[in-house]
Amino acid sequence: MVSSGWCFLAAMILAYGVANLLQSAAAARTTVHHTFDPGLLVRLAGQRIYLLGLGCQVLGFVLAFLAREDLPLFLVQASVAAGLGVTAILGVVLLKWSLPAAEVVLLVLLMIGIAGLVNAAQPAHARPLGTAAVAGLAVAVLVIAGLGFFAVRLQGALGSVVLGSLAGVGFSAAAIAARPLANEHSAAGFFANPLLYLLIVHSLVGQLLLGLAMQRGSTTAAVAAMDAAGAVPAAIVGLLLLGDRIQPGKEWLAALGFVVTLAAVIGLTRYAEPQHHHAPAPPPRRPEPAPLRPAPTSR
């Protein structure tokens, strides 16, 4: 019998693809922030298009949460990157984005890698996280936020990649918290679980970092960096601590699919071109020089 997780996974990819596009358009309309200021989220929330994109992202998050109940983290987190392909297609069709040939090739490789992961993954419920791992997730919030405080000084493609990578690590930590939490079926246990609140805090920090990354030019670079940085920690923790499984005899396919997916998203951070540019602020006007007055003549 086919696991419902596969249906949730497909819907998640579509939701994240639309969310990336809408949030990118909103970030392009907002003044570039050079500080780690949560007020950016407030300013973005003043735009209807951002709220719509945020709604799609929340929908994608819920679908991913449901998919993680059965599917391994390495598959769900890598499949989040497939939303980038949806974003690129919608950007070309709706916003007239121009994608270089290298970016198109990398997007195709991305889909091939994810197809390999889908074929190799084996659905299974997660094991609970230990106390040390929960404490590690709490410390990770402080580390990610501290690095983001300094990374906001970076501009251009480098800023998109670094901030996007930090956002990916934050979302990866949220995914690690969500995998065992998805198997908590009682309301009392769900709301009493510290993983729920770690999931929320990591998601908010990741959302702020992603907004800052998208402001710096390239949506594909920011999202690809986020996906690449988020896939590796989740895959390692899932396989070592959460009981994620690969179908017997297909370990090579899972490894190949993961490497191809990771290489594609890393390549996108290098070859992706900006889809929008912020207009530079006009230079300050210099005061007009006062007209010269003739020196008074003595009579």
PDB file of N, CA and C in Angstrom, residues 5-6 8-10 12-14 16-17 20 64 67 71-86 110-111 113-115 117-118 121 227 231 258 261 265:
ATOM      1  N   GLY A   5       2.468   9.612   2.875  1.00  0.00           N
ATOM      2  CA  GLY A   5       3.586  10.549   2.885  1.00  0.00           C
ATOM      3  C   GLY A   5       3.999  10.993   1.497  1.00  0.00           C
ATOM      4  N   TRP A   6       3.861  10.105   0.497  1.00  0.00           N
ATOM      5  CA  TRP A   6       4.248  10.463  -0.871  1.00  0.00           C
ATOM      6  C   TRP A   6       3.339  11.566  -1.424  1.00  0.00           C
ATOM      7  N   PHE A   8       1.715  13.813   0.408  1.00  0.00           N
ATOM      8  CA  PHE A   8       2.097  15.034   1.119  1.00  0.00           C
ATOM      9  C   PHE A   8       3.384  15.620   0.537  1.00  0.00           C
ATOM     10  N   LEU A   9       4.313  14.746   0.152  1.00  0.00           N
ATOM     11  CA  LEU A   9       5.590  15.196  -0.385  1.00  0.00           C
ATOM     12  C   LEU A   9       5.390  15.949  -1.700  1.00  0.00           C
ATOM     13  N   ALA A  10       4.564  15.424  -2.608  1.00  0.00           N
ATOM     14  CA  ALA A  10       4.331  16.068  -3.888  1.00  0.00           C
ATOM     15  C   ALA A  10       3.656  17.425  -3.708  1.00  0.00           C
ATOM     16  N   MET A  12       3.817  19.290  -1.073  1.00  0.00           N
ATOM     17  CA  MET A  12       4.782  20.158  -0.415  1.00  0.00           C
ATOM     18  C   MET A  12       5.683  20.849  -1.432  1.00  0.00           C
ATOM     19  N   ILE A  13       6.154  20.105  -2.427  1.00  0.00           N
ATOM     20  CA  ILE A  13       7.046  20.666  -3.446  1.00  0.00           C
ATOM     21  C   ILE A  13       6.365  21.821  -4.175  1.00  0.00           C
ATOM     22  N   LEU A  14       5.114  21.631  -4.555  1.00  0.00           N
ATOM     23  CA  LEU A  14       4.367  22.675  -5.258  1.00  0.00           C
ATOM     24  C   LEU A  14       4.171  23.898  -4.357  1.00  0.00           C
ATOM     25  N   TYR A  16       5.959  24.930  -1.742  1.00  0.00           N
ATOM     26  CA  TYR A  16       7.212  25.649  -1.513  1.00  0.00           C
ATOM     27  C   TYR A  16       7.658  26.407  -2.762  1.00  0.00           C
ATOM     28  N   GLY A  17       7.406  25.850  -3.935  1.00  0.00           N
ATOM     29  CA  GLY A  17       7.776  26.536  -5.169  1.00  0.00           C
ATOM     30  C   GLY A  17       7.039  27.854  -5.333  1.00  0.00           C
ATOM     31  N   ASN A  20       8.333  30.433  -2.628  1.00  0.00           N
ATOM     32  CA  ASN A  20       9.611  31.061  -2.989  1.00  0.00           C
ATOM     33  C   ASN A  20       9.398  32.223  -3.942  1.00  0.00           C
ATOM     34  N   ALA A  64       5.083  19.096   4.788  1.00  0.00           N
ATOM     35  CA  ALA A  64       6.367  18.449   5.096  1.00  0.00           C
ATOM     36  C   ALA A  64       6.314  17.764   6.449  1.00  0.00           C
ATOM     37  N   ALA A  67       4.507  14.611   5.966  1.00  0.00           N
ATOM     38  CA  ALA A  67       5.317  13.657   5.204  1.00  0.00           C
ATOM     39  C   ALA A  67       6.389  13.020   6.078  1.00  0.00           C
ATOM     40  N   LEU A  71       8.189   9.339   6.052  1.00  0.00           N
ATOM     41  CA  LEU A  71       9.327   9.383   5.131  1.00  0.00           C
ATOM     42  C   LEU A  71      10.586   9.875   5.826  1.00  0.00           C
ATOM     43  N   PRO A  72      11.749   9.358   5.430  1.00  0.00           N
ATOM     44  CA  PRO A  72      13.011   9.752   6.068  1.00  0.00           C
ATOM     45  C   PRO A  72      13.366  11.214   5.793  1.00  0.00           C
ATOM     46  N   LEU A  73      14.130  11.797   6.711  1.00  0.00           N
ATOM     47  CA  LEU A  73      14.484  13.207   6.595  1.00  0.00           C
ATOM     48  C   LEU A  73      15.318  13.487   5.352  1.00  0.00           C
ATOM     49  N   PHE A  74      16.219  12.573   4.977  1.00  0.00           N
ATOM     50  CA  PHE A  74      17.065  12.846   3.816  1.00  0.00           C
ATOM     51  C   PHE A  74      16.228  13.022   2.562  1.00  0.00           C
ATOM     52  N   LEU A  75      15.092  12.337   2.480  1.00  0.00           N
ATOM     53  CA  LEU A  75      14.215  12.467   1.318  1.00  0.00           C
ATOM     54  C   LEU A  75      13.402  13.761   1.378  1.00  0.00           C
ATOM     55  N   VAL A  76      12.784  14.038   2.514  1.00  0.00           N
ATOM     56  CA  VAL A  76      11.913  15.220   2.614  1.00  0.00           C
ATOM     57  C   VAL A  76      12.727  16.494   2.445  1.00  0.00           C
ATOM     58  N   GLN A  77      13.888  16.590   3.125  1.00  0.00           N
ATOM     59  CA  GLN A  77      14.675  17.817   3.044  1.00  0.00           C
ATOM     60  C   GLN A  77      15.264  18.017   1.651  1.00  0.00           C
ATOM     61  N   ALA A  78      15.691  16.940   1.001  1.00  0.00           N
ATOM     62  CA  ALA A  78      16.198  17.079  -0.363  1.00  0.00           C
ATOM     63  C   ALA A  78      15.072  17.446  -1.319  1.00  0.00           C
ATOM     64  N   SER A  79      13.871  16.935  -1.071  1.00  0.00           N
ATOM     65  CA  SER A  79      12.747  17.229  -1.949  1.00  0.00           C
ATOM     66  C   SER A  79      12.282  18.670  -1.833  1.00  0.00           C
ATOM     67  N   VAL A  80      12.584  19.315  -0.710  1.00  0.00           N
ATOM     68  CA  VAL A  80      12.277  20.745  -0.590  1.00  0.00           C
ATOM     69  C   VAL A  80      12.955  21.516  -1.714  1.00  0.00           C
ATOM     70  N   ALA A  81      14.152  21.052  -2.114  1.00  0.00           N
ATOM     71  CA  ALA A  81      14.881  21.718  -3.197  1.00  0.00           C
ATOM     72  C   ALA A  81      14.147  21.631  -4.517  1.00  0.00           C
ATOM     73  N   ALA A  82      13.293  20.619  -4.682  1.00  0.00           N
ATOM     74  CA  ALA A  82      12.536  20.498  -5.926  1.00  0.00           C
ATOM     75  C   ALA A  82      11.584  21.675  -6.099  1.00  0.00           C
ATOM     76  N   GLY A  83      11.212  22.320  -4.990  1.00  0.00           N
ATOM     77  CA  GLY A  83      10.392  23.520  -5.084  1.00  0.00           C
ATOM     78  C   GLY A  83      11.086  24.615  -5.864  1.00  0.00           C
ATOM     79  N   LEU A  84      12.423  24.587  -5.867  1.00  0.00           N
ATOM     80  CA  LEU A  84      13.179  25.574  -6.634  1.00  0.00           C
ATOM     81  C   LEU A  84      12.904  25.440  -8.123  1.00  0.00           C
ATOM     82  N   GLY A  85      12.723  24.192  -8.592  1.00  0.00           N
ATOM     83  CA  GLY A  85      12.368  23.985  -9.992  1.00  0.00           C
ATOM     84  C   GLY A  85      11.010  24.574 -10.316  1.00  0.00           C
ATOM     85  N   VAL A  86      10.055  24.403  -9.401  1.00  0.00           N
ATOM     86  CA  VAL A  86       8.727  25.005  -9.580  1.00  0.00           C
ATOM     87  C   VAL A  86       8.846  26.523  -9.607  1.00  0.00           C
ATOM     88  N   LEU A 110      19.010  18.405 -10.569  1.00  0.00           N
ATOM     89  CA  LEU A 110      18.338  18.410  -9.278  1.00  0.00           C
ATOM     90  C   LEU A 110      17.153  17.444  -9.274  1.00  0.00           C
ATOM     91  N   MET A 111      16.360  17.491 -10.324  1.00  0.00           N
ATOM     92  CA  MET A 111      15.198  16.603 -10.408  1.00  0.00           C
ATOM     93  C   MET A 111      15.622  15.127 -10.520  1.00  0.00           C
ATOM     94  N   GLY A 113      18.399  13.797  -9.282  1.00  0.00           N
ATOM     95  CA  GLY A 113      18.881  13.373  -7.969  1.00  0.00           C
ATOM     96  C   GLY A 113      17.739  13.068  -7.017  1.00  0.00           C
ATOM     97  N   ILE A 114      16.717  13.911  -7.022  1.00  0.00           N
ATOM     98  CA  ILE A 114      15.577  13.694  -6.133  1.00  0.00           C
ATOM     99  C   ILE A 114      14.803  12.440  -6.546  1.00  0.00           C
ATOM    100  N   ALA A 115      14.719  12.188  -7.854  1.00  0.00           N
ATOM    101  CA  ALA A 115      14.050  10.968  -8.317  1.00  0.00           C
ATOM    102  C   ALA A 115      14.762   9.728  -7.785  1.00  0.00           C
ATOM    103  N   LEU A 117      16.461   9.568  -4.941  1.00  0.00           N
ATOM    104  CA  LEU A 117      16.159   9.481  -3.513  1.00  0.00           C
ATOM    105  C   LEU A 117      14.762   8.908  -3.267  1.00  0.00           C
ATOM    106  N   VAL A 118      13.805   9.343  -4.096  1.00  0.00           N
ATOM    107  CA  VAL A 118      12.436   8.829  -3.963  1.00  0.00           C
ATOM    108  C   VAL A 118      12.409   7.326  -4.161  1.00  0.00           C
ATOM    109  N   ALA A 121      14.198   5.552  -0.916  1.00  0.00           N
ATOM    110  CA  ALA A 121      13.730   5.758   0.456  1.00  0.00           C
ATOM    111  C   ALA A 121      12.732   4.679   0.872  1.00  0.00           C
ATOM    112  N   ASP A 227      18.716  25.158   0.646  1.00  0.00           N
ATOM    113  CA  ASP A 227      18.416  23.736   0.481  1.00  0.00           C
ATOM    114  C   ASP A 227      19.666  22.872   0.670  1.00  0.00           C
ATOM    115  N   ALA A 231      19.997  20.194   3.813  1.00  0.00           N
ATOM    116  CA  ALA A 231      19.846  18.767   3.516  1.00  0.00           C
ATOM    117  C   ALA A 231      20.829  17.897   4.302  1.00  0.00           C
ATOM    118  N   PHE A 258      21.606  11.613  -3.481  1.00  0.00           N
ATOM    119  CA  PHE A 258      21.906  12.691  -2.543  1.00  0.00           C
ATOM    120  C   PHE A 258      23.063  13.542  -3.042  1.00  0.00           C
ATOM    121  N   THR A 261      21.890  15.637  -6.041  1.00  0.00           N
ATOM    122  CA  THR A 261      21.028  16.719  -5.565  1.00  0.00           C
ATOM    123  C   THR A 261      21.844  17.820  -4.909  1.00  0.00           C
ATOM    124  N   VAL A 265      22.328  21.814  -6.194  1.00  0.00           N
ATOM    125  CA  VAL A 265      21.961  23.020  -5.455  1.00  0.00           C
ATOM    126  C   VAL A 265      23.187  23.877  -5.135  1.00  0.00           C
TER     127      VAL A 265
END
